[in-house]
Amino acid sequence: MSIFKVEIDAIDSKTKEGLDKASELSVNPPPSRLFLSCLETCIDNYNSILESKQKILDVVSVGDADQVSMELSFNMENVFA
């Protein structure tokens, strides 16, 4: 198993933890609509990161460094959105 795959799996695991927490908070009555809106944005971004995992692994397997960089950059944009 490559170190890169281990790192991608770690990102996947932590993203799932964040998604679970955001989902849990969104079903409890939020203190405000703004808070709920922020949680919905987090949930959307976490889902986008999870969906890109297989794309990243596929482009790594064919050695497309430019595409890997683009996919990882996309994930970073979702983290900081």
Short mmCIF file of N, CA and C in Angstrom, two decimals:
data_model
loop_
_atom_site.label_atom_id
_atom_site.label_comp_id
_atom_site.label_asym_id
_atom_site.label_seq_id
_atom_site.Cartn_x
_atom_site.Cartn_y
_atom_site.Cartn_z
N MET A 1 0.86 -1.18 0.00
CA MET A 1 0.00 0.00 0.00
C MET A 1 0.90 1.24 0.00
N SER A 2 0.58 2.19 -0.84
CA SER A 2 1.42 3.38 -0.92
C SER A 2 1.12 4.35 0.22
N ILE A 3 2.12 5.11 0.54
CA ILE A 3 1.94 6.13 1.58
C ILE A 3 0.87 7.13 1.15
N PHE A 4 0.83 7.43 -0.13
CA PHE A 4 -0.18 8.37 -0.62
C PHE A 4 -1.59 7.84 -0.36
N LYS A 5 -1.81 6.54 -0.60
CA LYS A 5 -3.14 5.95 -0.34
C LYS A 5 -3.48 6.01 1.14
N VAL A 6 -2.49 5.79 1.99
CA VAL A 6 -2.71 5.88 3.43
C VAL A 6 -3.15 7.30 3.79
N GLU A 7 -2.50 8.29 3.20
CA GLU A 7 -2.88 9.68 3.47
C GLU A 7 -4.29 9.99 2.97
N ILE A 8 -4.62 9.51 1.79
CA ILE A 8 -5.97 9.73 1.24
C ILE A 8 -7.01 9.06 2.13
N ASP A 9 -6.70 7.87 2.61
CA ASP A 9 -7.63 7.18 3.52
C ASP A 9 -7.80 7.95 4.83
N ALA A 10 -6.72 8.55 5.33
CA ALA A 10 -6.80 9.36 6.56
C ALA A 10 -7.67 10.59 6.33
N ILE A 11 -7.49 11.24 5.19
CA ILE A 11 -8.33 12.41 4.86
C ILE A 11 -9.79 11.98 4.79
N ASP A 12 -10.04 10.84 4.15
CA ASP A 12 -11.39 10.30 4.02
C ASP A 12 -12.01 10.06 5.40
N SER A 13 -11.25 9.46 6.28
CA SER A 13 -11.74 9.16 7.63
C SER A 13 -12.10 10.43 8.40
N LYS A 14 -11.21 11.40 8.38
CA LYS A 14 -11.47 12.66 9.10
C LYS A 14 -12.62 13.44 8.47
N THR A 15 -12.74 13.37 7.15
CA THR A 15 -13.85 14.03 6.48
C THR A 15 -15.17 13.41 6.90
N LYS A 16 -15.19 12.09 7.00
CA LYS A 16 -16.42 11.41 7.45
C LYS A 16 -16.77 11.80 8.88
N GLU A 17 -15.76 11.95 9.73
CA GLU A 17 -16.01 12.40 11.10
C GLU A 17 -16.64 13.80 11.10
N GLY A 18 -16.09 14.69 10.30
CA GLY A 18 -16.64 16.05 10.21
C GLY A 18 -18.05 16.05 9.66
N LEU A 19 -18.29 15.22 8.64
CA LEU A 19 -19.63 15.11 8.06
C LEU A 19 -20.63 14.59 9.08
N ASP A 20 -20.24 13.57 9.82
CA ASP A 20 -21.12 13.02 10.86
C ASP A 20 -21.48 14.07 11.90
N LYS A 21 -20.49 14.83 12.34
CA LYS A 21 -20.73 15.86 13.36
C LYS A 21 -21.63 16.97 12.81
N ALA A 22 -21.33 17.44 11.59
CA ALA A 22 -22.16 18.49 11.00
C ALA A 22 -23.59 18.01 10.79
N SER A 23 -23.75 16.77 10.37
CA SER A 23 -25.09 16.21 10.18
C SER A 23 -25.84 16.11 11.50
N GLU A 24 -25.13 15.68 12.53
CA GLU A 24 -25.72 15.57 13.86
C GLU A 24 -26.18 16.94 14.36
N LEU A 25 -25.35 17.94 14.18
CA LEU A 25 -25.70 19.29 14.64
C LEU A 25 -26.86 19.87 13.84
N SER A 26 -26.97 19.48 12.58
CA SER A 26 -28.02 20.07 11.74
C SER A 26 -29.41 19.52 12.05
N VAL A 27 -29.49 18.32 12.65
CA VAL A 27 -30.81 17.78 12.96
C VAL A 27 -31.31 18.25 14.32
N ASN A 28 -30.41 18.65 15.19
CA ASN A 28 -30.82 19.27 16.45
C ASN A 28 -31.22 20.70 16.15
N PRO A 29 -32.13 21.25 16.88
CA PRO A 29 -32.54 22.63 16.58
C PRO A 29 -31.34 23.59 16.65
N PRO A 30 -30.93 24.13 15.49
CA PRO A 30 -29.80 25.06 15.50
C PRO A 30 -30.19 26.39 16.14
N PRO A 31 -29.22 27.10 16.69
CA PRO A 31 -29.52 28.37 17.34
C PRO A 31 -29.99 29.45 16.38
N SER A 32 -29.68 29.30 15.10
CA SER A 32 -30.11 30.31 14.13
C SER A 32 -30.13 29.72 12.72
N ARG A 33 -30.81 30.43 11.85
CA ARG A 33 -30.83 30.01 10.44
C ARG A 33 -29.45 30.13 9.81
N LEU A 34 -28.70 31.14 10.22
CA LEU A 34 -27.35 31.32 9.70
C LEU A 34 -26.48 30.12 10.06
N PHE A 35 -26.60 29.64 11.29
CA PHE A 35 -25.83 28.48 11.72
C PHE A 35 -26.20 27.26 10.88
N LEU A 36 -27.49 27.05 10.64
CA LEU A 36 -27.95 25.94 9.83
C LEU A 36 -27.41 26.06 8.40
N SER A 37 -27.41 27.26 7.86
CA SER A 37 -26.87 27.49 6.52
C SER A 37 -25.38 27.14 6.46
N CYS A 38 -24.65 27.51 7.49
CA CYS A 38 -23.22 27.17 7.55
C CYS A 38 -23.02 25.66 7.61
N LEU A 39 -23.84 24.98 8.41
CA LEU A 39 -23.74 23.52 8.50
C LEU A 39 -24.06 22.86 7.16
N GLU A 40 -25.05 23.37 6.46
CA GLU A 40 -25.40 22.81 5.15
C GLU A 40 -24.24 22.98 4.16
N THR A 41 -23.56 24.12 4.23
CA THR A 41 -22.39 24.34 3.38
C THR A 41 -21.30 23.34 3.73
N CYS A 42 -21.07 23.13 5.02
CA CYS A 42 -20.07 22.15 5.46
C CYS A 42 -20.41 20.76 4.94
N ILE A 43 -21.66 20.37 5.07
CA ILE A 43 -22.10 19.05 4.63
C ILE A 43 -21.87 18.88 3.12
N ASP A 44 -22.23 19.90 2.35
CA ASP A 44 -22.01 19.84 0.90
C ASP A 44 -20.52 19.71 0.57
N ASN A 45 -19.70 20.48 1.27
CA ASN A 45 -18.26 20.44 1.01
C ASN A 45 -17.65 19.10 1.42
N TYR A 46 -18.05 18.58 2.56
CA TYR A 46 -17.56 17.26 2.99
C TYR A 46 -17.95 16.18 1.97
N ASN A 47 -19.17 16.23 1.49
CA ASN A 47 -19.61 15.25 0.48
C ASN A 47 -18.79 15.36 -0.80
N SER A 48 -18.47 16.57 -1.21
CA SER A 48 -17.65 16.76 -2.41
C SER A 48 -16.26 16.15 -2.24
N ILE A 49 -15.69 16.33 -1.05
CA ILE A 49 -14.37 15.75 -0.77
C ILE A 49 -14.44 14.23 -0.82
N LEU A 50 -15.47 13.65 -0.22
CA LEU A 50 -15.62 12.19 -0.22
C LEU A 50 -15.81 11.65 -1.64
N GLU A 51 -16.55 12.38 -2.46
CA GLU A 51 -16.79 11.94 -3.83
C GLU A 51 -15.52 11.96 -4.67
N SER A 52 -14.57 12.81 -4.33
CA SER A 52 -13.36 12.93 -5.14
C SER A 52 -12.30 11.89 -4.80
N LYS A 53 -12.50 11.13 -3.73
CA LYS A 53 -11.48 10.15 -3.31
C LYS A 53 -11.12 9.18 -4.43
N GLN A 54 -12.10 8.57 -5.06
CA GLN A 54 -11.79 7.59 -6.10
C GLN A 54 -11.13 8.25 -7.30
N LYS A 55 -11.54 9.48 -7.64
CA LYS A 55 -10.88 10.18 -8.75
C LYS A 55 -9.40 10.36 -8.47
N ILE A 56 -9.09 10.74 -7.25
CA ILE A 56 -7.69 10.95 -6.87
C ILE A 56 -6.92 9.64 -6.99
N LEU A 57 -7.46 8.56 -6.46
CA LEU A 57 -6.77 7.27 -6.52
C LEU A 57 -6.60 6.80 -7.97
N ASP A 58 -7.59 7.07 -8.81
CA ASP A 58 -7.49 6.67 -10.22
C ASP A 58 -6.38 7.43 -10.94
N VAL A 59 -6.30 8.73 -10.72
CA VAL A 59 -5.26 9.50 -11.43
C VAL A 59 -3.88 9.22 -10.87
N VAL A 60 -3.79 8.85 -9.59
CA VAL A 60 -2.51 8.44 -9.03
C VAL A 60 -2.05 7.16 -9.70
N SER A 61 -2.97 6.23 -9.91
CA SER A 61 -2.60 4.93 -10.48
C SER A 61 -2.07 5.05 -11.91
N VAL A 62 -2.49 6.08 -12.64
CA VAL A 62 -1.98 6.27 -14.00
C VAL A 62 -0.82 7.27 -14.04
N GLY A 63 -0.47 7.83 -12.89
CA GLY A 63 0.68 8.72 -12.81
C GLY A 63 0.45 10.12 -13.35
N ASP A 64 -0.79 10.59 -13.31
CA ASP A 64 -1.11 11.93 -13.81
C ASP A 64 -0.96 12.95 -12.69
N ALA A 65 0.25 13.44 -12.50
CA ALA A 65 0.55 14.36 -11.40
C ALA A 65 -0.24 15.66 -11.50
N ASP A 66 -0.45 16.16 -12.72
CA ASP A 66 -1.21 17.40 -12.87
C ASP A 66 -2.65 17.24 -12.41
N GLN A 67 -3.26 16.12 -12.77
CA GLN A 67 -4.65 15.87 -12.36
C GLN A 67 -4.74 15.65 -10.86
N VAL A 68 -3.76 14.96 -10.28
CA VAL A 68 -3.73 14.77 -8.82
C VAL A 68 -3.69 16.12 -8.13
N SER A 69 -2.81 16.99 -8.62
CA SER A 69 -2.69 18.33 -8.04
C SER A 69 -4.01 19.09 -8.14
N MET A 70 -4.67 18.97 -9.29
CA MET A 70 -5.95 19.67 -9.47
C MET A 70 -7.02 19.14 -8.51
N GLU A 71 -7.11 17.83 -8.38
CA GLU A 71 -8.10 17.23 -7.48
C GLU A 71 -7.84 17.62 -6.02
N LEU A 72 -6.58 17.58 -5.61
CA LEU A 72 -6.25 17.95 -4.23
C LEU A 72 -6.51 19.44 -3.99
N SER A 73 -6.23 20.27 -4.99
CA SER A 73 -6.52 21.70 -4.86
C SER A 73 -8.02 21.94 -4.72
N PHE A 74 -8.80 21.18 -5.48
CA PHE A 74 -10.26 21.27 -5.39
C PHE A 74 -10.72 20.94 -3.97
N ASN A 75 -10.13 19.90 -3.39
CA ASN A 75 -10.48 19.53 -2.02
C ASN A 75 -10.11 20.64 -1.04
N MET A 76 -8.98 21.25 -1.23
CA MET A 76 -8.57 22.34 -0.34
C MET A 76 -9.54 23.51 -0.43
N GLU A 77 -10.02 23.79 -1.62
CA GLU A 77 -11.02 24.85 -1.78
C GLU A 77 -12.27 24.52 -0.97
N ASN A 78 -12.66 23.25 -0.97
CA ASN A 78 -13.84 22.84 -0.19
C ASN A 78 -13.59 22.95 1.30
N VAL A 79 -12.38 22.71 1.74
CA VAL A 79 -12.06 22.81 3.16
C VAL A 79 -12.18 24.26 3.62
N PHE A 80 -11.70 25.19 2.80
CA PHE A 80 -11.67 26.59 3.21
C PHE A 80 -12.88 27.39 2.75
N ALA A 81 -13.88 26.74 2.14
CA ALA A 81 -15.06 27.45 1.66
C ALA A 81 -15.92 27.91 2.82
#
